[in-house]
CSV table of N, CA and C in Angstrom, one decimal:
chain,number,residue,atom,x,y,z
A,1,ILE,N,0.8,-1.2,0.0
A,1,ILE,CA,0.0,0.0,0.0
A,1,ILE,C,0.9,1.2,0.0
A,2,LEU,N,1.9,1.2,0.8
A,2,LEU,CA,2.8,2.4,0.9
A,2,LEU,C,3.5,2.7,-0.5
A,3,PHE,N,3.8,1.6,-1.2
A,3,PHE,CA,4.4,1.8,-2.5
A,3,PHE,C,3.4,2.5,-3.4
A,4,SER,N,2.1,2.1,-3.4
A,4,SER,CA,1.1,2.6,-4.2
A,4,SER,C,0.9,4.1,-3.9
A,5,ILE,N,0.9,4.4,-2.6
A,5,ILE,CA,0.8,5.8,-2.2
A,5,ILE,C,2.0,6.7,-2.7
A,6,GLY,N,3.2,6.1,-2.6
A,6,GLY,CA,4.4,6.8,-3.2
A,6,GLY,C,4.2,7.0,-4.7
A,7,LEU,N,3.8,6.0,-5.4
A,7,LEU,CA,3.6,6.2,-6.9
A,7,LEU,C,2.5,7.2,-7.2
A,8,ALA,N,1.4,7.2,-6.4
A,8,ALA,CA,0.4,8.2,-6.6
A,8,ALA,C,0.9,9.6,-6.4
A,9,CYS,N,1.7,9.8,-5.4
A,9,CYS,CA,2.4,11.1,-5.1
A,9,CYS,C,3.3,11.6,-6.2
A,10,GLU,N,4.1,10.6,-6.7
A,10,GLU,CA,5.0,10.9,-7.8
A,10,GLU,C,4.2,11.3,-9.1
A,11,ALA,N,3.1,10.6,-9.2
A,11,ALA,CA,2.3,10.9,-10.4
A,11,ALA,C,1.5,12.2,-10.3
A,12,GLY,N,1.5,12.9,-9.2
A,12,GLY,CA,0.9,14.1,-9.0
A,12,GLY,C,-0.5,14.1,-8.4
A,13,ALA,N,-0.9,13.0,-7.9
A,13,ALA,CA,-2.2,12.9,-7.2
A,13,ALA,C,-2.3,13.8,-6.0
A,14,ARG,N,-3.4,14.3,-5.8
A,14,ARG,CA,-3.6,15.2,-4.6
A,14,ARG,C,-3.8,14.3,-3.4
A,15,SER,N,-3.3,14.8,-2.2
A,15,SER,CA,-3.3,14.0,-1.0
A,15,SER,C,-4.7,13.7,-0.6
A,16,ASP,N,-5.7,14.6,-0.8
A,16,ASP,CA,-7.0,14.3,-0.4
A,16,ASP,C,-7.6,13.1,-1.2
A,17,HIS,N,-7.2,13.0,-2.5
A,17,HIS,CA,-7.7,11.9,-3.3
A,17,HIS,C,-7.0,10.6,-2.9
A,18,ILE,N,-5.7,10.6,-2.5
A,18,ILE,CA,-5.0,9.5,-2.0
A,18,ILE,C,-5.6,8.9,-0.7
A,19,ILE,N,-5.9,9.9,0.2
A,19,ILE,CA,-6.5,9.5,1.5
A,19,ILE,C,-7.9,8.9,1.2
A,20,SER,N,-8.7,9.5,0.4
A,20,SER,CA,-10.0,8.9,0.1
A,20,SER,C,-9.9,7.5,-0.5
A,21,ALA,N,-9.0,7.3,-1.4
A,21,ALA,CA,-8.8,6.0,-2.0
A,21,ALA,C,-8.3,5.0,-1.0
A,22,PHE,N,-7.4,5.4,-0.1
A,22,PHE,CA,-7.0,4.5,1.0
A,22,PHE,C,-8.1,4.1,1.9
A,23,ASN,N,-8.9,5.1,2.2
A,23,ASN,CA,-10.0,4.8,3.2
A,23,ASN,C,-11.1,3.9,2.5
A,24,ASN,N,-11.2,3.9,1.2
A,24,ASN,CA,-12.1,3.0,0.5
A,24,ASN,C,-11.5,1.7,0.0
A,25,TYR,N,-10.3,1.5,0.4
A,25,TYR,CA,-9.6,0.2,0.0
A,25,TYR,C,-10.3,-1.0,0.6
A,26,ILE,N,-10.5,-2.0,-0.2
A,26,ILE,CA,-11.1,-3.3,0.3
A,26,ILE,C,-10.1,-4.4,0.1
A,27,ASP,N,-9.8,-5.0,1.2
A,27,ASP,CA,-8.9,-6.2,1.2
A,27,ASP,C,-9.5,-7.3,0.3
A,28,ILE,N,-8.6,-8.1,-0.2
A,28,ILE,CA,-9.0,-9.2,-1.0
A,28,ILE,C,-9.0,-10.5,-0.1
A,29,GLU,N,-10.1,-11.2,-0.2
A,29,GLU,CA,-10.2,-12.4,0.7
A,29,GLU,C,-9.1,-13.4,0.3
A,30,GLY,N,-8.6,-14.0,1.4
A,30,GLY,CA,-7.5,-15.0,1.2
A,30,GLY,C,-6.1,-14.4,1.1
A,31,ARG,N,-6.0,-13.1,1.0
A,31,ARG,CA,-4.7,-12.4,0.8
A,31,ARG,C,-4.3,-11.6,2.0
A,32,SER,N,-4.3,-12.2,3.2
A,32,SER,CA,-3.9,-11.5,4.4
A,32,SER,C,-5.0,-10.5,4.9
A,33,LYS,N,-6.2,-10.8,4.5
A,33,LYS,CA,-7.3,-10.0,5.0
A,33,LYS,C,-7.5,-10.3,6.4
A,34,ILE,N,-7.7,-9.2,7.2
A,34,ILE,CA,-7.9,-9.4,8.7
A,34,ILE,C,-9.4,-9.2,9.0
A,35,TYR,N,-9.9,-10.2,9.7
A,35,TYR,CA,-11.3,-10.2,10.1
A,35,TYR,C,-11.4,-10.2,11.6
A,36,LYS,N,-12.5,-9.7,12.1
A,36,LYS,CA,-12.8,-9.8,13.6
A,36,LYS,C,-13.5,-11.1,13.7
A,37,GLY,N,-13.0,-12.0,14.6
A,37,GLY,CA,-13.6,-13.3,14.8
A,37,GLY,C,-14.4,-13.4,16.1
A,38,ILE,N,-14.8,-14.6,16.4
A,38,ILE,CA,-15.5,-14.9,17.6
A,38,ILE,C,-14.7,-14.5,18.8
A,39,ASN,N,-15.4,-14.1,19.9
A,39,ASN,CA,-14.7,-13.6,21.1
A,39,ASN,C,-13.7,-12.5,20.8
A,40,ASN,N,-14.0,-11.7,19.8
A,40,ASN,CA,-13.2,-10.5,19.5
A,40,ASN,C,-11.8,-10.8,19.1
A,41,ILE,N,-11.5,-12.0,18.6
A,41,ILE,CA,-10.1,-12.3,18.1
A,41,ILE,C,-9.9,-11.7,16.7
A,42,LYS,N,-8.7,-11.7,16.3
A,42,LYS,CA,-8.4,-11.3,14.9
A,42,LYS,C,-7.9,-12.5,14.1
A,43,ILE,N,-8.5,-12.6,12.9
A,43,ILE,CA,-8.2,-13.7,12.0
A,43,ILE,C,-7.5,-13.1,10.8
A,44,ILE,N,-6.3,-13.6,10.5
A,44,ILE,CA,-5.6,-13.2,9.3
A,44,ILE,C,-5.9,-14.3,8.3
A,45,ASP,N,-6.7,-14.0,7.3
A,45,ASP,CA,-7.0,-15.0,6.2
A,45,ASP,C,-6.0,-14.9,5.1
A,46,SER,N,-5.1,-15.9,5.1
A,46,SER,CA,-4.1,-16.0,4.1
A,46,SER,C,-4.2,-17.4,3.4
A,47,THR,N,-5.5,-17.7,3.0
A,47,THR,CA,-5.8,-19.0,2.5
A,47,THR,C,-5.7,-19.2,1.0
A,48,TYR,N,-5.4,-18.1,0.3
A,48,TYR,CA,-5.4,-18.2,-1.1
A,48,TYR,C,-4.2,-18.9,-1.7
A,49,ASN,N,-3.0,-18.8,-1.0
A,49,ASN,CA,-1.8,-19.4,-1.5
A,49,ASN,C,-0.8,-19.5,-0.4
A,50,ALA,N,0.1,-20.5,-0.6
A,50,ALA,CA,1.1,-20.6,0.5
A,50,ALA,C,2.4,-21.2,-0.2
A,51,ASN,N,3.5,-20.6,0.2
A,51,ASN,CA,4.8,-21.1,-0.2
A,51,ASN,C,5.7,-20.7,1.0
A,52,PRO,N,6.9,-21.2,1.1
A,52,PRO,CA,7.8,-20.9,2.3
A,52,PRO,C,8.0,-19.4,2.5
A,53,ALA,N,8.2,-18.6,1.4
A,53,ALA,CA,8.5,-17.2,1.6
A,53,ALA,C,7.2,-16.5,2.1
A,54,SER,N,6.1,-16.8,1.4
A,54,SER,CA,4.9,-16.1,1.9
A,54,SER,C,4.4,-16.5,3.3
A,55,PHE,N,4.7,-17.7,3.6
A,55,PHE,CA,4.4,-18.2,5.0
A,55,PHE,C,5.2,-17.5,6.0
A,56,ARG,N,6.5,-17.3,5.7
A,56,ARG,CA,7.4,-16.5,6.7
A,56,ARG,C,6.9,-15.1,6.8
A,57,ALA,N,6.5,-14.5,5.7
A,57,ALA,CA,6.0,-13.1,5.7
A,57,ALA,C,4.7,-13.0,6.5
A,58,SER,N,3.8,-14.0,6.4
A,58,SER,CA,2.6,-14.0,7.2
A,58,SER,C,2.9,-14.2,8.7
A,59,ILE,N,3.8,-15.1,9.0
A,59,ILE,CA,4.2,-15.2,10.4
A,59,ILE,C,4.8,-13.9,10.9
A,60,ASP,N,5.6,-13.2,10.1
A,60,ASP,CA,6.1,-11.9,10.6
A,60,ASP,C,5.0,-10.9,10.8
A,61,LEU,N,4.0,-10.9,9.9
A,61,LEU,CA,2.8,-10.0,10.2
A,61,LEU,C,2.1,-10.4,11.5
A,62,LEU,N,1.8,-11.7,11.6
A,62,LEU,CA,1.1,-12.1,12.8
A,62,LEU,C,1.9,-11.7,14.1
A,63,THR,N,3.2,-12.0,14.2
A,63,THR,CA,3.9,-11.8,15.4
A,63,THR,C,4.2,-10.3,15.6
A,64,SER,N,4.0,-9.4,14.6
A,64,SER,CA,4.2,-8.0,14.8
A,64,SER,C,3.0,-7.4,15.5
A,65,MET,N,1.9,-8.1,15.6
A,65,MET,CA,0.6,-7.7,16.2
A,65,MET,C,0.7,-7.9,17.7
A,66,LYS,N,0.0,-7.1,18.5
A,66,LYS,CA,-0.1,-7.2,19.9
A,66,LYS,C,-0.8,-8.5,20.2
A,67,PHE,N,-0.6,-9.1,21.4
A,67,PHE,CA,-1.3,-10.2,22.0
A,67,PHE,C,-0.8,-11.6,21.5
A,68,LYS,N,-1.5,-12.6,21.8
A,68,LYS,CA,-1.1,-14.0,21.5
A,68,LYS,C,-1.2,-14.3,20.0
A,69,SER,N,-0.2,-15.1,19.5
A,69,SER,CA,-0.1,-15.5,18.1
A,69,SER,C,-0.3,-17.0,17.9
A,70,TRP,N,-1.4,-17.3,17.2
A,70,TRP,CA,-1.6,-18.7,16.9
A,70,TRP,C,-1.6,-18.9,15.4
A,71,VAL,N,-1.1,-20.0,14.9
A,71,VAL,CA,-1.1,-20.3,13.5
A,71,VAL,C,-1.8,-21.6,13.2
A,72,ILE,N,-2.7,-21.6,12.2
A,72,ILE,CA,-3.3,-22.8,11.7
A,72,ILE,C,-2.6,-23.0,10.3
A,73,MET,N,-1.8,-24.1,10.3
A,73,MET,CA,-1.0,-24.4,9.2
A,73,MET,C,-1.5,-25.6,8.4
A,74,GLY,N,-1.8,-25.3,7.1
A,74,GLY,CA,-2.2,-26.3,6.2
A,74,GLY,C,-1.0,-26.6,5.2
A,75,GLN,N,-1.3,-27.5,4.3
A,75,GLN,CA,-0.3,-28.0,3.4
A,75,GLN,C,0.1,-26.9,2.4
A,76,MET,N,1.4,-26.8,2.1
A,76,MET,CA,1.9,-26.0,1.0
A,76,MET,C,2.1,-27.0,-0.1
A,77,GLY,N,1.5,-26.7,-1.2
A,77,GLY,CA,1.5,-27.7,-2.4
A,77,GLY,C,2.7,-27.4,-3.2
A,78,GLU,N,3.0,-28.4,-4.1
A,78,GLU,CA,4.0,-28.3,-5.2
A,78,GLU,C,5.4,-28.0,-4.6
A,79,LEU,N,5.8,-28.6,-3.5
A,79,LEU,CA,7.1,-28.5,-3.0
A,79,LEU,C,8.0,-29.7,-3.3
A,80,GLY,N,7.4,-30.7,-3.8
A,80,GLY,CA,8.2,-31.9,-4.2
A,80,GLY,C,8.8,-32.6,-3.1
A,81,ALA,N,10.0,-33.2,-3.3
A,81,ALA,CA,10.7,-34.1,-2.3
A,81,ALA,C,11.1,-33.3,-1.1
A,82,ASN,N,11.2,-32.0,-1.1
A,82,ASN,CA,11.6,-31.2,0.0
A,82,ASN,C,10.4,-30.7,0.9
A,83,SER,N,9.2,-31.2,0.6
A,83,SER,CA,8.0,-30.7,1.2
A,83,SER,C,8.1,-30.7,2.8
A,84,GLU,N,8.5,-31.9,3.3
A,84,GLU,CA,8.5,-32.0,4.8
A,84,GLU,C,9.6,-31.0,5.3
A,85,LYS,N,10.7,-30.9,4.7
A,85,LYS,CA,11.8,-30.0,5.1
A,85,LYS,C,11.3,-28.6,5.2
A,86,TYR,N,10.6,-28.1,4.2
A,86,TYR,CA,10.1,-26.7,4.1
A,86,TYR,C,9.0,-26.5,5.2
A,87,HIS,N,8.2,-27.5,5.4
A,87,HIS,CA,7.1,-27.4,6.5
A,87,HIS,C,7.7,-27.3,7.9
A,88,THR,N,8.7,-28.2,8.1
A,88,THR,CA,9.3,-28.2,9.5
A,88,THR,C,10.2,-27.0,9.7
A,89,GLU,N,10.8,-26.4,8.7
A,89,GLU,CA,11.6,-25.2,8.8
A,89,GLU,C,10.6,-24.1,9.2
A,90,LEU,N,9.4,-24.0,8.7
A,90,LEU,CA,8.4,-23.0,9.0
A,90,LEU,C,8.0,-23.2,10.5
A,91,ALA,N,7.8,-24.4,10.9
A,91,ALA,CA,7.4,-24.7,12.3
A,91,ALA,C,8.5,-24.1,13.3
A,92,ILE,N,9.8,-24.4,12.9
A,92,ILE,CA,10.9,-23.8,13.7
A,92,ILE,C,10.9,-22.3,13.7
A,93,TYR,N,10.7,-21.7,12.5
A,93,TYR,CA,10.6,-20.3,12.4
A,93,TYR,C,9.5,-19.7,13.2
A,94,ALA,N,8.3,-20.3,13.2
A,94,ALA,CA,7.2,-19.8,14.0
A,94,ALA,C,7.5,-19.9,15.5
A,95,ALA,N,8.1,-20.9,15.9
A,95,ALA,CA,8.5,-21.0,17.3
A,95,ALA,C,9.5,-20.0,17.7
A,96,GLU,N,10.5,-19.7,16.8
A,96,GLU,CA,11.5,-18.7,17.1
A,96,GLU,C,10.9,-17.3,17.1
A,97,LYS,N,9.9,-17.1,16.3
A,97,LYS,CA,9.3,-15.8,16.3
A,97,LYS,C,8.3,-15.5,17.4
A,98,GLY,N,8.0,-16.6,18.2
A,98,GLY,CA,7.2,-16.4,19.4
A,98,GLY,C,5.7,-16.8,19.2
A,99,VAL,N,5.4,-17.6,18.1
A,99,VAL,CA,4.1,-18.1,18.0
A,99,VAL,C,3.7,-19.0,19.2
A,100,ASP,N,2.6,-18.7,19.8
A,100,ASP,CA,2.2,-19.4,21.0
A,100,ASP,C,1.6,-20.8,20.8
A,101,LYS,N,0.8,-21.0,19.7
A,101,LYS,CA,0.2,-22.3,19.4
A,101,LYS,C,0.2,-22.5,17.9
A,102,LEU,N,0.4,-23.8,17.6
A,102,LEU,CA,0.4,-24.2,16.2
A,102,LEU,C,-0.6,-25.4,16.0
A,103,PHE,N,-1.5,-25.2,15.1
A,103,PHE,CA,-2.5,-26.2,14.7
A,103,PHE,C,-2.2,-26.7,13.3
A,104,VAL,N,-2.0,-28.0,13.1
A,104,VAL,CA,-1.4,-28.5,11.9
A,104,VAL,C,-2.3,-29.5,11.2
A,105,LEU,N,-2.5,-29.3,9.9
A,105,LEU,CA,-3.3,-30.2,9.1
A,105,LEU,C,-2.5,-30.3,7.8
A,106,THR,N,-1.5,-31.2,7.7
A,106,THR,CA,-0.7,-31.4,6.5
A,106,THR,C,-0.4,-32.9,6.3
A,107,ASP,N,0.4,-33.1,5.3
A,107,ASP,CA,0.9,-34.5,5.1
A,107,ASP,C,2.1,-34.8,6.0
A,108,HIS,N,2.6,-33.8,6.8
A,108,HIS,CA,3.8,-33.9,7.6
A,108,HIS,C,3.5,-33.6,9.1
A,109,ASN,N,2.3,-33.9,9.6
A,109,ASN,CA,1.9,-33.5,10.9
A,109,ASN,C,2.9,-33.8,12.0
A,110,GLU,N,3.3,-35.0,12.1
A,110,GLU,CA,4.2,-35.4,13.2
A,110,GLU,C,5.5,-34.6,13.2
A,111,ALA,N,6.1,-34.5,12.0
A,111,ALA,CA,7.4,-33.8,11.9
A,111,ALA,C,7.3,-32.3,12.2
A,112,ILE,N,6.2,-31.7,11.8
A,112,ILE,CA,6.0,-30.3,12.1
A,112,ILE,C,5.7,-30.1,13.6
A,113,SER,N,4.9,-30.9,14.1
A,113,SER,CA,4.6,-30.8,15.6
A,113,SER,C,5.9,-31.0,16.4
A,114,SER,N,6.7,-31.9,16.1
A,114,SER,CA,7.9,-32.2,16.8
A,114,SER,C,8.9,-31.0,16.6
A,115,ALA,N,8.9,-30.4,15.4
A,115,ALA,CA,9.8,-29.3,15.2
A,115,ALA,C,9.4,-28.0,16.0
A,116,PHE,N,8.0,-27.8,16.1
A,116,PHE,CA,7.5,-26.7,16.8
A,116,PHE,C,7.7,-26.8,18.3
A,117,GLY,N,7.4,-28.1,18.8
A,117,GLY,CA,7.5,-28.3,20.2
A,117,GLY,C,6.2,-28.2,20.9
A,118,LYS,N,6.2,-27.8,22.2
A,118,LYS,CA,5.1,-27.7,23.0
A,118,LYS,C,4.0,-26.8,22.4
A,119,ASP,N,2.8,-27.1,22.7
A,119,ASP,CA,1.6,-26.3,22.2
A,119,ASP,C,1.4,-26.4,20.7
A,120,SER,N,1.7,-27.6,20.1
A,120,SER,CA,1.3,-27.8,18.8
A,120,SER,C,0.3,-29.0,18.8
A,121,TYR,N,-0.6,-28.9,17.9
A,121,TYR,CA,-1.7,-29.8,17.8
A,121,TYR,C,-1.9,-30.3,16.4
A,122,ILE,N,-2.1,-31.6,16.2
A,122,ILE,CA,-2.2,-32.1,14.8
A,122,ILE,C,-3.6,-32.7,14.6
A,123,PHE,N,-4.0,-32.6,13.3
A,123,PHE,CA,-5.4,-33.0,13.0
A,123,PHE,C,-5.4,-33.7,11.6
A,124,ASP,N,-6.4,-34.6,11.5
A,124,ASP,CA,-6.6,-35.3,10.3
A,124,ASP,C,-7.6,-34.7,9.3
A,125,ASN,N,-8.4,-33.7,9.9
A,125,ASN,CA,-9.4,-33.1,9.1
A,125,ASN,C,-9.8,-31.7,9.7
A,126,LYS,N,-10.4,-30.9,8.9
A,126,LYS,CA,-10.8,-29.6,9.3
A,126,LYS,C,-11.8,-29.6,10.4
A,127,PHE,N,-12.8,-30.5,10.3
A,127,PHE,CA,-13.8,-30.5,11.3
A,127,PHE,C,-13.2,-30.7,12.7
A,128,ASP,N,-12.3,-31.6,12.9
A,128,ASP,CA,-11.7,-31.8,14.2
A,128,ASP,C,-10.9,-30.6,14.6
A,129,LEU,N,-10.2,-30.0,13.7
A,129,LEU,CA,-9.4,-28.8,14.0
A,129,LEU,C,-10.3,-27.7,14.5
A,130,ILE,N,-11.4,-27.4,13.8
A,130,ILE,CA,-12.3,-26.3,14.2
A,130,ILE,C,-12.9,-26.6,15.5
A,131,SER,N,-13.3,-27.9,15.8
A,131,SER,CA,-13.9,-28.3,17.0
A,131,SER,C,-12.9,-28.1,18.2
A,132,LYS,N,-11.7,-28.3,18.0
A,132,LYS,CA,-10.6,-28.1,19.0
A,132,LYS,C,-10.4,-26.6,19.3
A,133,ILE,N,-10.2,-25.8,18.2
A,133,ILE,CA,-9.8,-24.5,18.4
A,133,ILE,C,-10.9,-23.5,18.9
A,134,LYS,N,-12.1,-23.7,18.4
A,134,LYS,CA,-13.2,-22.8,18.8
A,134,LYS,C,-13.3,-22.5,20.3
A,135,PRO,N,-13.4,-23.6,21.1
A,135,PRO,CA,-13.5,-23.3,22.5
A,135,PRO,C,-12.3,-22.7,23.2
A,136,LEU,N,-11.2,-22.7,22.5
A,136,LEU,CA,-9.9,-22.2,23.1
A,136,LEU,C,-9.8,-20.7,22.8
A,137,LEU,N,-10.5,-20.2,21.8
A,137,LEU,CA,-10.3,-18.8,21.4
A,137,LEU,C,-10.9,-17.8,22.5
A,138,GLN,N,-10.0,-16.8,22.7
A,138,GLN,CA,-10.4,-15.8,23.7
A,138,GLN,C,-9.8,-14.5,23.3
A,139,ARG,N,-10.3,-13.4,23.9
A,139,ARG,CA,-9.8,-12.1,23.5
A,139,ARG,C,-8.3,-12.1,23.5
A,140,ASN,N,-7.8,-11.1,22.8
A,140,ASN,CA,-6.4,-10.9,22.7
A,140,ASN,C,-5.6,-12.0,22.1
A,141,THR,N,-6.2,-12.6,21.1
A,141,THR,CA,-5.6,-13.7,20.3
A,141,THR,C,-5.7,-13.3,18.8
A,142,ASN,N,-4.6,-13.5,18.1
A,142,ASN,CA,-4.6,-13.3,16.7
A,142,ASN,C,-4.3,-14.7,16.1
A,143,VAL,N,-5.0,-15.0,15.0
A,143,VAL,CA,-4.9,-16.3,14.4
A,143,VAL,C,-4.6,-16.2,12.9
A,144,LEU,N,-3.5,-16.7,12.5
A,144,LEU,CA,-3.1,-16.8,11.1
A,144,LEU,C,-3.6,-18.1,10.5
A,145,VAL,N,-4.4,-18.1,9.5
A,145,VAL,CA,-4.9,-19.3,8.8
A,145,VAL,C,-4.2,-19.3,7.4
A,146,LYS,N,-3.3,-20.3,7.2
A,146,LYS,CA,-2.6,-20.2,5.9
A,146,LYS,C,-2.4,-21.7,5.4
A,147,ALA,N,-2.6,-21.8,4.1
A,147,ALA,CA,-2.5,-23.0,3.4
A,147,ALA,C,-2.6,-22.8,1.9
A,148,SER,N,-2.1,-23.8,1.1
A,148,SER,CA,-2.3,-23.6,-0.4
A,148,SER,C,-3.8,-23.7,-0.7
A,149,ARG,N,-4.2,-23.1,-1.8
A,149,ARG,CA,-5.6,-22.9,-2.2
A,149,ARG,C,-6.4,-24.2,-2.2
A,150,TYR,N,-5.8,-25.3,-2.6
A,150,TYR,CA,-6.5,-26.6,-2.7
A,150,TYR,C,-7.0,-27.1,-1.4
A,151,MET,N,-6.4,-26.6,-0.3
A,151,MET,CA,-6.8,-27.1,1.1
A,151,MET,C,-8.2,-26.5,1.5
A,152,LYS,N,-8.6,-25.4,0.8
A,152,LYS,CA,-9.9,-24.8,1.1
A,152,LYS,C,-10.0,-24.4,2.6
A,153,PHE,N,-9.0,-23.8,3.1
A,153,PHE,CA,-9.0,-23.4,4.5
A,153,PHE,C,-9.9,-22.1,4.7
A,154,GLU,N,-10.4,-21.5,3.7
A,154,GLU,CA,-11.4,-20.4,3.9
A,154,GLU,C,-12.6,-20.9,4.7
A,155,THR,N,-12.9,-22.2,4.6
A,155,THR,CA,-13.9,-22.8,5.5
A,155,THR,C,-13.6,-22.7,6.9
A,156,ILE,N,-12.4,-22.8,7.3
A,156,ILE,CA,-12.0,-22.6,8.7
A,156,ILE,C,-12.2,-21.1,9.1
A,157,VAL,N,-11.7,-20.2,8.2
A,157,VAL,CA,-11.9,-18.8,8.5
A,157,VAL,C,-13.4,-18.5,8.7
A,158,ASP,N,-14.2,-19.0,7.8
A,158,ASP,CA,-15.7,-18.8,7.9
A,158,ASP,C,-16.2,-19.2,9.3
A,159,GLU,N,-15.7,-20.4,9.8
A,159,GLU,CA,-16.2,-20.9,11.1
A,159,GLU,C,-15.7,-20.0,12.2
A,160,LEU,N,-14.5,-19.4,12.1
A,160,LEU,CA,-13.9,-18.7,13.2
A,160,LEU,C,-14.5,-17.2,13.2
A,161,ILE,N,-15.1,-16.8,12.2
A,161,ILE,CA,-15.6,-15.4,12.2
A,161,ILE,C,-17.1,-15.4,12.4
A,162,SER,N,-17.7,-16.6,12.5
A,162,SER,CA,-19.2,-16.6,12.7
A,162,SER,C,-19.6,-17.0,14.1
């Protein structure tokens, strides 16, 4: 957004027009859109796509916010033979950045949970994940929901904001 504002300034746009456009900006679903969820939590919906670099950036966004940081991690697709390595590296990164809880639904659940350590939870399906996390949610918690598109994790986001 800042880059766009800079370009608009360079192009000669008036500041009142830039401010109006910024105030009318609508986030795109699945692209780090932030929702208010149940019990007044914040949900970062990053369900459109996932790769190691975008996942790290999403974790950085999450941990830059005040309060508790939880991650719901789904499968990152198209990583080939190194898939487990990339997933476990992200679990370690999340732990190092101070993520408080990790909820995992991937092909590498055990390895990811082991890499993250305490307060990681593994699931075989979205229904069980949602059933586990919903009663745990309380004020002052931010939840990142991230997975490759084919995982359809937007259904998890929908459950956490309703």
